[in-house]
């Protein structure tokens, strides 16, 4: 009996030891599997985020105008309501082989009026290295020295063997040799344009601007809009702030949400205007170059998680390290959706700030009014001069759409075409400048 009892005990001890060994092996293997799975998941997430960033880059930093100059040296603005002409041309340029950019001997006044050319125009300066990323050209994006420009010009006569990058503010020009460019494809894309208008290129405060000598006839639009719930932004911007709780502070029509160890992250919601402000006080490094400023600003607006389909880069204030973006409808920017456009990103030594709106355009609805005939650009400037605004006060002018709340429904907004004029660093409808001069600083 004693011997049997001893054997039973030894057997039990062996079974327990085997159980512990097996448990240890299972536990360590699970850890390895989980680590491997986490790594694979993180890798997939990184690839997805990278792809999304590139897609947004290709949309947000598209040129905003396509101009053609014919054999009579007549410039025209062209647009395709069915397909994005700038996107189609970008995809065509991705197949080109563009070499390193060098200083061009071309003369600014001759090049910008050269017949049988296409011009892709930005409203403000952009980085050539960033443009290289946009069109997938290694020689441009990997250049040792970056350049700033706002106008791309190439010929449609014969073979496309050169592309020019033009800075309107400095009149500097860089050029690159091109091979594998299909001029027939470009001409075919231009023929698909279903909108065309005569324009003239006029210097305004050191910047070449598109004027409309015969005026312009544009359709008004109405859109259904949604207002995103602020909890969406709290989740996107504050939920990962060191897993801290979110504090709430009410002040009048504003609510401020704070998170982080020292309230480093703040989201302020203005319920009266649907405008929001996000502060990240940990991001104290100011971008050192224009390329970094534009790229970091893109990442900032992506983090907001608003749709970026119709959002385009509008302008920079490099002295203030600020970038603004606007929504575009049928090739023209929307104004007065907010005080600043779709987004405004600002960097300072105390942190970064993103201003944005929770109002999102959804689907167009039939507009009740017919086309709106806008006067010639020079007519608008003459009216402003007669109202007492000196020519030197007028910083900029652009055709755009005015965001007007519908009188019958808060879920519908009307977009009416008009001229917008910048005076004292403020953009206003020219009618407002004529009737009220209080907006001047």
CSV table of C-alpha atoms in Angstrom, one decimal:
chain,number,residue,atom,x,y,z
A,1,UNK,CA,0.0,0.0,0.0
A,2,UNK,CA,2.8,2.3,0.9
A,3,UNK,CA,4.5,1.6,-2.3
A,4,UNK,CA,1.3,2.2,-4.3
A,5,UNK,CA,0.7,5.5,-2.5
A,6,UNK,CA,4.2,6.6,-3.2
A,7,UNK,CA,3.8,5.8,-6.9
A,8,UNK,CA,0.5,7.7,-7.0
A,9,UNK,CA,2.2,10.8,-5.5
A,10,UNK,CA,5.1,10.6,-7.9
A,11,UNK,CA,2.7,10.3,-10.8
A,12,UNK,CA,0.7,13.3,-9.6
A,13,UNK,CA,3.9,15.4,-9.2
A,14,UNK,CA,5.0,14.4,-12.8
A,15,UNK,CA,1.5,15.4,-14.1
A,16,UNK,CA,1.7,18.8,-12.4
A,17,UNK,CA,5.2,19.4,-13.7
A,18,UNK,CA,4.1,18.5,-17.2
A,19,UNK,CA,1.1,20.8,-16.9
A,20,UNK,CA,3.3,23.7,-15.8
A,21,UNK,CA,5.7,23.1,-18.6
A,22,UNK,CA,2.9,22.9,-21.2
A,23,UNK,CA,1.3,26.0,-19.7
A,24,UNK,CA,4.6,27.9,-19.9
A,25,UNK,CA,5.1,26.9,-23.6
A,26,UNK,CA,1.5,27.9,-24.5
A,27,UNK,CA,1.9,31.2,-22.7
A,28,UNK,CA,5.2,32.1,-24.3
A,29,UNK,CA,4.0,31.0,-27.8
A,30,UNK,CA,0.9,33.1,-27.4
A,31,UNK,CA,3.1,36.1,-26.5
A,32,UNK,CA,5.2,35.6,-29.6
A,33,UNK,CA,2.1,35.2,-31.7
A,34,UNK,CA,0.5,38.3,-30.2
A,35,UNK,CA,3.7,40.3,-30.7
A,36,UNK,CA,3.9,39.0,-34.3
A,37,UNK,CA,0.2,39.8,-34.9
A,38,UNK,CA,0.6,43.3,-33.4
A,39,UNK,CA,3.6,44.0,-35.6
A,40,UNK,CA,1.8,42.8,-38.7
A,41,UNK,CA,-1.2,44.9,-37.8
A,42,UNK,CA,0.9,48.0,-37.1
A,43,UNK,CA,2.7,47.4,-40.4
A,44,UNK,CA,-0.6,47.2,-42.3
A,45,UNK,CA,-1.8,50.3,-40.5
A,46,UNK,CA,1.3,52.2,-41.4
A,47,UNK,CA,1.0,51.2,-45.1
A,48,UNK,CA,-2.7,52.3,-45.1
A,49,UNK,CA,-1.9,55.6,-43.4
A,50,UNK,CA,0.9,56.2,-45.9
A,51,UNK,CA,-1.4,55.5,-48.8
A,52,UNK,CA,-4.1,57.8,-47.4
A,53,UNK,CA,-1.6,60.6,-47.0
A,54,UNK,CA,-0.4,60.2,-50.6
A,55,UNK,CA,-4.0,60.3,-51.9
A,56,UNK,CA,-4.8,63.4,-49.8
A,57,UNK,CA,-1.5,65.0,-51.0
A,58,UNK,CA,-2.5,64.4,-54.6
A,59,UNK,CA,-5.9,66.0,-54.0
A,60,UNK,CA,-5.2,68.9,-51.7
A,61,UNK,CA,-2.1,70.2,-53.5
A,62,UNK,CA,-3.5,70.1,-57.0
A,63,UNK,CA,-3.3,73.3,-59.1
A,64,UNK,CA,-6.5,75.3,-58.9
A,65,UNK,CA,-6.5,76.7,-62.5
A,66,UNK,CA,-5.8,75.3,-66.0
A,67,UNK,CA,-5.1,78.0,-68.6
A,68,UNK,CA,-4.4,77.5,-72.3
A,69,UNK,CA,-2.8,80.1,-74.6
A,70,UNK,CA,-3.7,79.6,-78.3
A,71,UNK,CA,-1.8,80.5,-81.5
A,72,UNK,CA,-3.2,84.0,-81.3
A,73,UNK,CA,-1.8,84.4,-77.7
A,74,UNK,CA,-5.3,84.5,-76.3
A,75,UNK,CA,-5.4,82.9,-72.8
A,76,UNK,CA,-8.4,81.0,-71.6
A,77,UNK,CA,-9.4,79.3,-68.4
A,78,UNK,CA,-10.8,75.8,-69.0
A,79,UNK,CA,-12.6,73.4,-66.8
A,80,UNK,CA,-14.4,70.0,-67.0
A,81,UNK,CA,-17.5,69.6,-64.8
A,82,UNK,CA,-17.5,65.8,-65.3
A,83,UNK,CA,-13.9,65.0,-64.5
A,84,UNK,CA,-11.2,66.9,-62.6
A,85,UNK,CA,-9.0,68.3,-65.4
A,86,UNK,CA,-6.1,69.0,-63.0
A,87,UNK,CA,-6.3,65.4,-61.7
A,88,UNK,CA,-6.2,64.0,-65.2
A,89,UNK,CA,-3.2,66.2,-66.2
A,90,UNK,CA,-1.4,65.2,-63.0
A,91,UNK,CA,-1.9,61.5,-63.8
A,92,UNK,CA,-0.6,62.1,-67.3
A,93,UNK,CA,2.5,63.9,-65.9
A,94,UNK,CA,3.2,61.0,-63.6
A,95,UNK,CA,4.1,59.0,-66.7
A,96,UNK,CA,6.6,61.6,-67.9
A,97,UNK,CA,10.3,61.4,-67.1
A,98,UNK,CA,11.2,64.8,-65.7
A,99,UNK,CA,14.9,65.5,-64.9
A,100,UNK,CA,16.5,67.8,-62.4
A,101,UNK,CA,15.3,71.5,-62.4
A,102,UNK,CA,17.8,74.1,-63.4
A,103,UNK,CA,17.7,77.9,-63.8
A,104,UNK,CA,16.1,78.7,-67.1
A,105,UNK,CA,17.2,81.4,-69.5
A,106,UNK,CA,13.6,82.0,-70.5
A,107,UNK,CA,12.2,85.5,-70.0
A,108,UNK,CA,9.3,85.8,-67.7
A,109,UNK,CA,7.1,88.1,-69.8
A,110,UNK,CA,7.7,86.1,-72.9
A,111,UNK,CA,7.1,82.7,-71.3
A,112,UNK,CA,3.9,83.6,-69.5
A,113,UNK,CA,2.4,84.8,-72.8
A,114,UNK,CA,3.9,82.1,-75.0
A,115,UNK,CA,1.4,80.7,-77.6
A,116,UNK,CA,0.4,77.1,-77.7
A,117,UNK,CA,1.1,76.4,-74.0
A,118,UNK,CA,-0.7,75.1,-71.0
A,119,UNK,CA,-0.4,76.7,-67.5
A,120,UNK,CA,-1.2,75.0,-64.3
A,121,UNK,CA,-1.7,77.7,-61.7
A,122,UNK,CA,-1.6,77.7,-57.9
A,123,UNK,CA,-3.1,80.6,-55.9
A,124,UNK,CA,0.2,80.9,-53.9
A,125,UNK,CA,3.7,79.5,-53.8
A,126,UNK,CA,4.3,75.8,-53.5
A,127,UNK,CA,7.5,73.7,-53.0
A,128,UNK,CA,9.0,72.1,-56.1
A,129,UNK,CA,10.1,69.1,-54.0
A,130,UNK,CA,6.5,68.7,-52.8
A,131,UNK,CA,5.2,69.0,-56.4
A,132,UNK,CA,7.7,66.2,-57.3
A,133,UNK,CA,5.9,64.0,-54.7
A,134,UNK,CA,2.5,65.0,-56.2
A,135,UNK,CA,3.5,63.8,-59.7
A,136,UNK,CA,5.9,61.0,-58.6
A,137,UNK,CA,9.0,62.5,-60.1
A,138,UNK,CA,12.2,61.4,-58.3
A,139,UNK,CA,14.5,64.1,-59.7
A,140,UNK,CA,12.2,66.8,-58.4
A,141,UNK,CA,11.2,65.4,-55.0
A,142,UNK,CA,14.8,64.3,-54.3
A,143,UNK,CA,16.5,67.6,-55.4
A,144,UNK,CA,19.2,68.8,-53.1
A,145,UNK,CA,17.9,72.4,-53.2
A,146,UNK,CA,14.2,73.2,-53.2
A,147,UNK,CA,12.5,76.1,-55.1
A,148,UNK,CA,9.2,77.8,-54.7
A,149,UNK,CA,6.9,78.4,-57.6
A,150,UNK,CA,3.2,78.9,-58.4
A,151,UNK,CA,2.9,78.3,-62.2
A,152,UNK,CA,3.8,75.2,-64.3
A,153,UNK,CA,4.1,75.9,-68.1
A,154,UNK,CA,4.7,73.4,-71.0
A,155,UNK,CA,4.1,73.5,-74.7
A,156,UNK,CA,1.4,71.7,-76.6
A,157,UNK,CA,3.1,72.3,-80.0
A,158,UNK,CA,5.2,69.4,-81.2
A,159,UNK,CA,6.8,67.3,-78.5
A,160,UNK,CA,6.8,68.2,-74.8
A,161,UNK,CA,10.5,68.3,-74.1
A,162,UNK,CA,10.6,70.9,-71.3
A,163,UNK,CA,8.5,72.0,-68.4
A,164,UNK,CA,8.9,75.3,-66.6
A,165,UNK,CA,8.3,76.2,-63.0
A,166,UNK,CA,7.6,79.9,-62.6
A,167,UNK,CA,7.6,82.1,-59.5
A,168,UNK,CA,5.4,85.1,-60.2
A,169,UNK,CA,6.6,87.0,-57.2
A,170,UNK,CA,10.3,86.9,-58.1
A,171,UNK,CA,10.0,86.2,-61.8
A,172,UNK,CA,12.4,83.3,-61.3
A,173,UNK,CA,12.1,80.4,-63.7
A,174,UNK,CA,13.4,76.8,-63.5
A,175,UNK,CA,13.2,74.3,-66.2
A,176,UNK,CA,13.5,70.5,-66.5
A,177,UNK,CA,14.1,68.3,-69.6
A,178,UNK,CA,11.2,65.9,-70.2
A,179,UNK,CA,10.9,62.6,-72.1
A,180,UNK,CA,8.1,60.2,-72.5
A,181,UNK,CA,5.5,63.0,-72.5
A,182,UNK,CA,2.4,62.3,-74.6
A,183,UNK,CA,1.2,65.7,-76.1
A,184,UNK,CA,-1.7,63.9,-77.8
A,185,UNK,CA,-3.0,62.8,-74.4
A,186,UNK,CA,-2.8,66.4,-73.0
A,187,UNK,CA,-4.6,67.8,-76.0
A,188,UNK,CA,-7.3,65.1,-75.7
A,189,UNK,CA,-7.8,66.0,-72.1
A,190,UNK,CA,-8.1,69.7,-72.9
A,191,UNK,CA,-10.8,68.9,-75.5
A,192,UNK,CA,-12.9,67.3,-72.8
A,193,UNK,CA,-13.3,70.7,-71.1
A,194,UNK,CA,-16.9,71.8,-71.1
A,195,UNK,CA,-16.3,75.3,-69.7
A,196,UNK,CA,-14.0,77.9,-71.2
A,197,UNK,CA,-13.7,81.7,-70.8
A,198,UNK,CA,-11.4,84.4,-72.1
A,199,UNK,CA,-9.0,85.7,-69.5
A,200,UNK,CA,-6.0,88.1,-69.3
A,201,UNK,CA,-3.0,87.8,-67.0
A,202,UNK,CA,-2.5,91.0,-65.0
A,203,UNK,CA,0.1,91.9,-62.4
A,204,UNK,CA,-1.4,92.7,-59.0
A,205,UNK,CA,0.8,93.5,-56.0
A,206,UNK,CA,3.7,91.5,-57.6
A,207,UNK,CA,1.5,88.5,-58.4
A,208,UNK,CA,0.1,87.5,-61.8
A,209,UNK,CA,-3.6,87.2,-61.5
A,210,UNK,CA,-6.4,85.9,-63.8
A,211,UNK,CA,-8.7,88.7,-64.9
A,212,UNK,CA,-11.9,88.3,-66.9
A,213,UNK,CA,-12.0,91.1,-69.5
A,214,UNK,CA,-15.5,90.1,-70.7
A,215,UNK,CA,-16.9,89.2,-67.3
A,216,UNK,CA,-18.0,85.7,-66.4
A,217,UNK,CA,-21.3,83.7,-66.4
A,218,UNK,CA,-21.5,81.1,-63.6
A,219,UNK,CA,-24.2,78.9,-62.2
A,220,UNK,CA,-25.2,79.3,-58.5
A,221,UNK,CA,-25.5,76.1,-56.5
A,222,UNK,CA,-27.3,74.9,-53.4
A,223,UNK,CA,-26.0,72.1,-51.2
A,224,UNK,CA,-27.3,69.9,-48.4
A,225,UNK,CA,-24.9,70.2,-45.5
A,226,UNK,CA,-24.3,68.2,-42.3
A,227,UNK,CA,-22.8,69.4,-39.0
A,228,UNK,CA,-20.5,66.8,-37.6
A,229,UNK,CA,-21.0,66.1,-33.9
A,230,UNK,CA,-18.2,67.5,-31.7
A,231,UNK,CA,-17.9,64.0,-30.1
A,232,UNK,CA,-16.4,62.9,-33.4
A,233,UNK,CA,-13.6,65.4,-33.1
A,234,UNK,CA,-13.1,64.7,-29.4
A,235,UNK,CA,-12.6,61.0,-30.3
A,236,UNK,CA,-10.2,61.8,-33.2
A,237,UNK,CA,-8.1,64.5,-31.4
A,238,UNK,CA,-8.3,63.9,-27.7
A,239,UNK,CA,-8.9,60.2,-27.0
A,240,UNK,CA,-5.3,59.2,-27.5
A,241,UNK,CA,-3.8,62.0,-25.4
A,242,UNK,CA,-1.8,59.8,-22.9
A,243,UNK,CA,-5.1,58.0,-22.1
A,244,UNK,CA,-6.0,60.9,-19.8
A,245,UNK,CA,-9.5,62.1,-19.0
A,246,UNK,CA,-11.1,65.0,-20.9
A,247,UNK,CA,-12.1,68.1,-19.0
A,248,UNK,CA,-14.9,70.3,-20.1
A,249,UNK,CA,-15.3,74.1,-19.6
A,250,UNK,CA,-18.3,76.1,-20.7
A,251,UNK,CA,-18.1,79.8,-21.5
A,252,UNK,CA,-21.1,81.5,-23.3
A,253,UNK,CA,-21.6,79.8,-26.6
A,254,UNK,CA,-18.2,78.1,-26.5
A,255,UNK,CA,-17.2,74.8,-25.0
A,256,UNK,CA,-13.5,73.9,-24.5
A,257,UNK,CA,-12.4,70.3,-24.1
A,258,UNK,CA,-8.9,69.7,-22.6
A,259,UNK,CA,-6.8,66.5,-22.3
A,260,UNK,CA,-3.2,65.6,-21.6
A,261,UNK,CA,-1.0,65.8,-18.5
A,262,UNK,CA,-0.9,69.6,-18.6
A,263,UNK,CA,-4.0,70.2,-20.7
A,264,UNK,CA,-1.6,70.1,-23.7
A,265,UNK,CA,-4.5,69.4,-26.1
A,266,UNK,CA,-7.5,71.6,-26.3
A,267,UNK,CA,-10.5,71.6,-28.6
A,268,UNK,CA,-12.8,74.7,-28.5
A,269,UNK,CA,-16.2,74.6,-30.2
A,270,UNK,CA,-18.1,77.8,-31.1
A,271,UNK,CA,-21.7,76.6,-31.2
A,272,UNK,CA,-22.9,79.9,-32.8
A,273,UNK,CA,-20.7,79.6,-35.9
A,274,UNK,CA,-19.9,75.8,-36.0
A,275,UNK,CA,-16.2,76.8,-36.0
A,276,UNK,CA,-13.7,74.8,-34.0
A,277,UNK,CA,-10.1,75.4,-32.8
A,278,UNK,CA,-7.7,72.6,-31.9
A,279,UNK,CA,-4.5,73.4,-30.0
A,280,UNK,CA,-1.6,71.0,-29.6
A,281,UNK,CA,0.9,72.6,-27.2
A,282,UNK,CA,3.4,69.8,-27.5
A,283,UNK,CA,4.1,70.6,-31.2
A,284,UNK,CA,6.5,73.5,-30.6
A,285,UNK,CA,8.9,72.9,-33.5
A,286,UNK,CA,8.1,75.4,-36.3
A,287,UNK,CA,8.6,73.8,-39.8
A,288,UNK,CA,11.9,75.1,-41.2
A,289,UNK,CA,11.1,75.0,-44.9
A,290,UNK,CA,8.0,75.6,-47.1
A,291,UNK,CA,7.9,71.9,-48.0
A,292,UNK,CA,7.8,70.9,-44.3
A,293,UNK,CA,5.2,73.6,-43.6
A,294,UNK,CA,2.9,72.3,-46.3
A,295,UNK,CA,3.4,68.6,-45.5
A,296,UNK,CA,2.9,69.1,-41.7
A,297,UNK,CA,-0.2,71.2,-42.4
A,298,UNK,CA,-1.6,68.4,-44.5
A,299,UNK,CA,-1.0,65.9,-41.7
A,300,UNK,CA,-2.8,68.3,-39.3
A,301,UNK,CA,-5.9,68.6,-41.4
A,302,UNK,CA,-6.0,64.9,-42.1
A,303,UNK,CA,-6.1,64.3,-38.3
A,304,UNK,CA,-9.3,66.4,-38.1
A,305,UNK,CA,-10.9,63.6,-40.2
A,306,UNK,CA,-13.1,65.9,-42.2
A,307,UNK,CA,-13.6,64.9,-45.9
A,308,UNK,CA,-10.9,66.5,-48.1
A,309,UNK,CA,-12.3,65.6,-51.5
A,310,UNK,CA,-13.0,69.2,-52.6
A,311,UNK,CA,-10.4,70.9,-50.3
A,312,UNK,CA,-7.4,72.7,-52.0
A,313,UNK,CA,-4.4,74.5,-50.8
A,314,UNK,CA,-5.1,78.3,-51.0
A,315,UNK,CA,-2.3,80.3,-49.5
A,316,UNK,CA,0.6,80.6,-47.1
A,317,UNK,CA,1.9,83.2,-44.8
A,318,UNK,CA,5.5,82.0,-44.3
A,319,UNK,CA,6.4,84.9,-42.0
A,320,UNK,CA,3.6,83.8,-39.7
A,321,UNK,CA,4.0,80.0,-40.5
A,322,UNK,CA,0.4,79.7,-41.5
A,323,UNK,CA,-1.3,77.7,-44.3
A,324,UNK,CA,-4.9,78.1,-45.4
A,325,UNK,CA,-7.1,75.7,-47.4
A,326,UNK,CA,-10.5,76.3,-49.0
A,327,UNK,CA,-13.2,74.1,-50.4
A,328,UNK,CA,-13.6,74.4,-54.2
A,329,UNK,CA,-16.8,74.1,-56.2
A,330,UNK,CA,-16.6,73.8,-60.0
A,331,UNK,CA,-13.1,75.2,-60.0
A,332,UNK,CA,-13.7,78.2,-57.8
A,333,UNK,CA,-13.0,78.7,-54.0
A,334,UNK,CA,-15.8,79.0,-51.4
A,335,UNK,CA,-15.7,82.0,-49.1
A,336,UNK,CA,-17.5,82.8,-45.9
A,337,UNK,CA,-18.1,79.2,-44.9
A,338,UNK,CA,-16.0,80.4,-41.9
A,339,UNK,CA,-13.7,83.2,-41.1
A,340,UNK,CA,-10.8,81.4,-42.6
A,341,UNK,CA,-12.0,78.9,-45.3
A,342,UNK,CA,-12.0,75.1,-44.8
A,343,UNK,CA,-8.9,74.9,-42.6
A,344,UNK,CA,-6.2,77.2,-41.3
A,345,UNK,CA,-3.1,75.7,-39.7
A,346,UNK,CA,-0.7,77.9,-37.7
A,347,UNK,CA,2.6,77.0,-36.0
A,348,UNK,CA,4.3,78.9,-33.2
A,349,UNK,CA,6.9,78.3,-30.5
A,350,UNK,CA,4.1,77.5,-28.1
A,351,UNK,CA,2.4,74.9,-30.3
A,352,UNK,CA,0.2,74.3,-33.3
A,353,UNK,CA,-3.3,75.4,-34.0
A,354,UNK,CA,-5.9,74.2,-36.5
A,355,UNK,CA,-9.0,76.2,-37.2
A,356,UNK,CA,-11.8,74.4,-39.1
A,357,UNK,CA,-15.6,74.1,-39.5
A,358,UNK,CA,-17.9,71.2,-38.7
A,359,UNK,CA,-20.1,72.1,-41.6
A,360,UNK,CA,-19.7,69.6,-44.4
A,361,UNK,CA,-21.0,69.9,-47.9
A,362,UNK,CA,-23.1,66.8,-48.9
A,363,UNK,CA,-25.0,66.7,-52.1
A,364,UNK,CA,-26.1,69.4,-54.5
A,365,UNK,CA,-29.8,70.3,-54.8
A,366,UNK,CA,-31.4,72.2,-57.7
A,367,UNK,CA,-30.7,75.9,-57.5
A,368,UNK,CA,-33.7,78.2,-58.0
A,369,UNK,CA,-31.8,81.0,-59.8
A,370,UNK,CA,-30.3,81.0,-63.3
A,371,UNK,CA,-26.8,81.9,-64.2
A,372,UNK,CA,-25.1,84.9,-62.6
A,373,UNK,CA,-23.3,87.3,-64.9
A,374,UNK,CA,-20.3,88.8,-63.3
A,375,UNK,CA,-18.8,92.1,-64.5
A,376,UNK,CA,-15.3,92.4,-65.9
A,377,UNK,CA,-12.5,92.3,-63.3
A,378,UNK,CA,-11.4,95.8,-64.2
A,379,UNK,CA,-14.9,97.1,-63.6
A,380,UNK,CA,-14.8,95.8,-60.0
A,381,UNK,CA,-11.5,97.4,-59.4
A,382,UNK,CA,-12.7,100.7,-60.8
A,383,UNK,CA,-15.7,100.6,-58.5
A,384,UNK,CA,-13.5,100.0,-55.5
A,385,UNK,CA,-11.2,102.9,-56.6
A,386,UNK,CA,-14.2,105.2,-56.9
A,387,UNK,CA,-15.4,104.2,-53.4
A,388,UNK,CA,-12.1,105.4,-52.0
A,389,UNK,CA,-9.9,102.3,-52.0
A,390,UNK,CA,-6.5,103.1,-53.3
A,391,UNK,CA,-5.0,100.7,-55.8
A,392,UNK,CA,-2.2,99.9,-53.4
A,393,UNK,CA,-4.7,98.9,-50.7
A,394,UNK,CA,-6.2,96.1,-52.9
A,395,UNK,CA,-4.0,93.1,-52.2
A,396,UNK,CA,-5.8,90.5,-54.3
A,397,UNK,CA,-9.0,89.6,-56.2
A,398,UNK,CA,-10.6,86.3,-57.1
A,399,UNK,CA,-13.8,84.9,-58.4
A,400,UNK,CA,-15.4,82.6,-55.8
A,401,UNK,CA,-18.6,81.4,-54.3
A,402,UNK,CA,-20.3,83.1,-51.3
A,403,UNK,CA,-21.6,80.7,-48.7
A,404,UNK,CA,-25.2,81.9,-47.8
A,405,UNK,CA,-27.5,80.1,-45.4
A,406,UNK,CA,-30.8,79.2,-47.0
A,407,UNK,CA,-33.7,81.2,-45.6
A,408,UNK,CA,-36.1,78.2,-45.5
A,409,UNK,CA,-33.8,75.4,-44.3
A,410,UNK,CA,-30.8,75.3,-42.0
A,411,UNK,CA,-29.7,72.1,-43.7
A,412,UNK,CA,-29.3,73.9,-47.1
A,413,UNK,CA,-26.8,76.5,-48.1
A,414,UNK,CA,-26.7,78.6,-51.3
A,415,UNK,CA,-23.4,79.2,-53.2
A,416,UNK,CA,-23.6,82.4,-55.2
A,417,UNK,CA,-20.8,83.4,-57.6
A,418,UNK,CA,-19.2,86.8,-57.0
A,419,UNK,CA,-15.8,88.6,-56.8
A,420,UNK,CA,-13.9,88.4,-53.5
A,421,UNK,CA,-11.3,91.1,-52.7
A,422,UNK,CA,-8.6,91.1,-50.2
A,423,UNK,CA,-7.9,94.4,-48.3
A,424,UNK,CA,-6.1,94.7,-45.0
A,425,UNK,CA,-5.5,90.9,-45.1
A,426,UNK,CA,-9.3,90.2,-45.1
A,427,UNK,CA,-11.3,88.6,-47.9
A,428,UNK,CA,-14.8,90.0,-48.4
A,429,UNK,CA,-17.4,90.1,-51.2
A,430,UNK,CA,-16.7,93.2,-53.2
A,431,UNK,CA,-20.3,94.3,-52.5
A,432,UNK,CA,-19.5,94.4,-48.8
A,433,UNK,CA,-16.4,96.5,-49.4
A,434,UNK,CA,-18.4,99.0,-51.4
A,435,UNK,CA,-21.2,99.3,-48.8
A,436,UNK,CA,-19.2,99.0,-45.6
A,437,UNK,CA,-15.6,100.1,-45.1
A,438,UNK,CA,-15.4,99.1,-41.4
A,439,UNK,CA,-13.7,95.8,-42.4
A,440,UNK,CA,-10.5,97.7,-43.1
A,441,UNK,CA,-7.9,97.4,-40.4
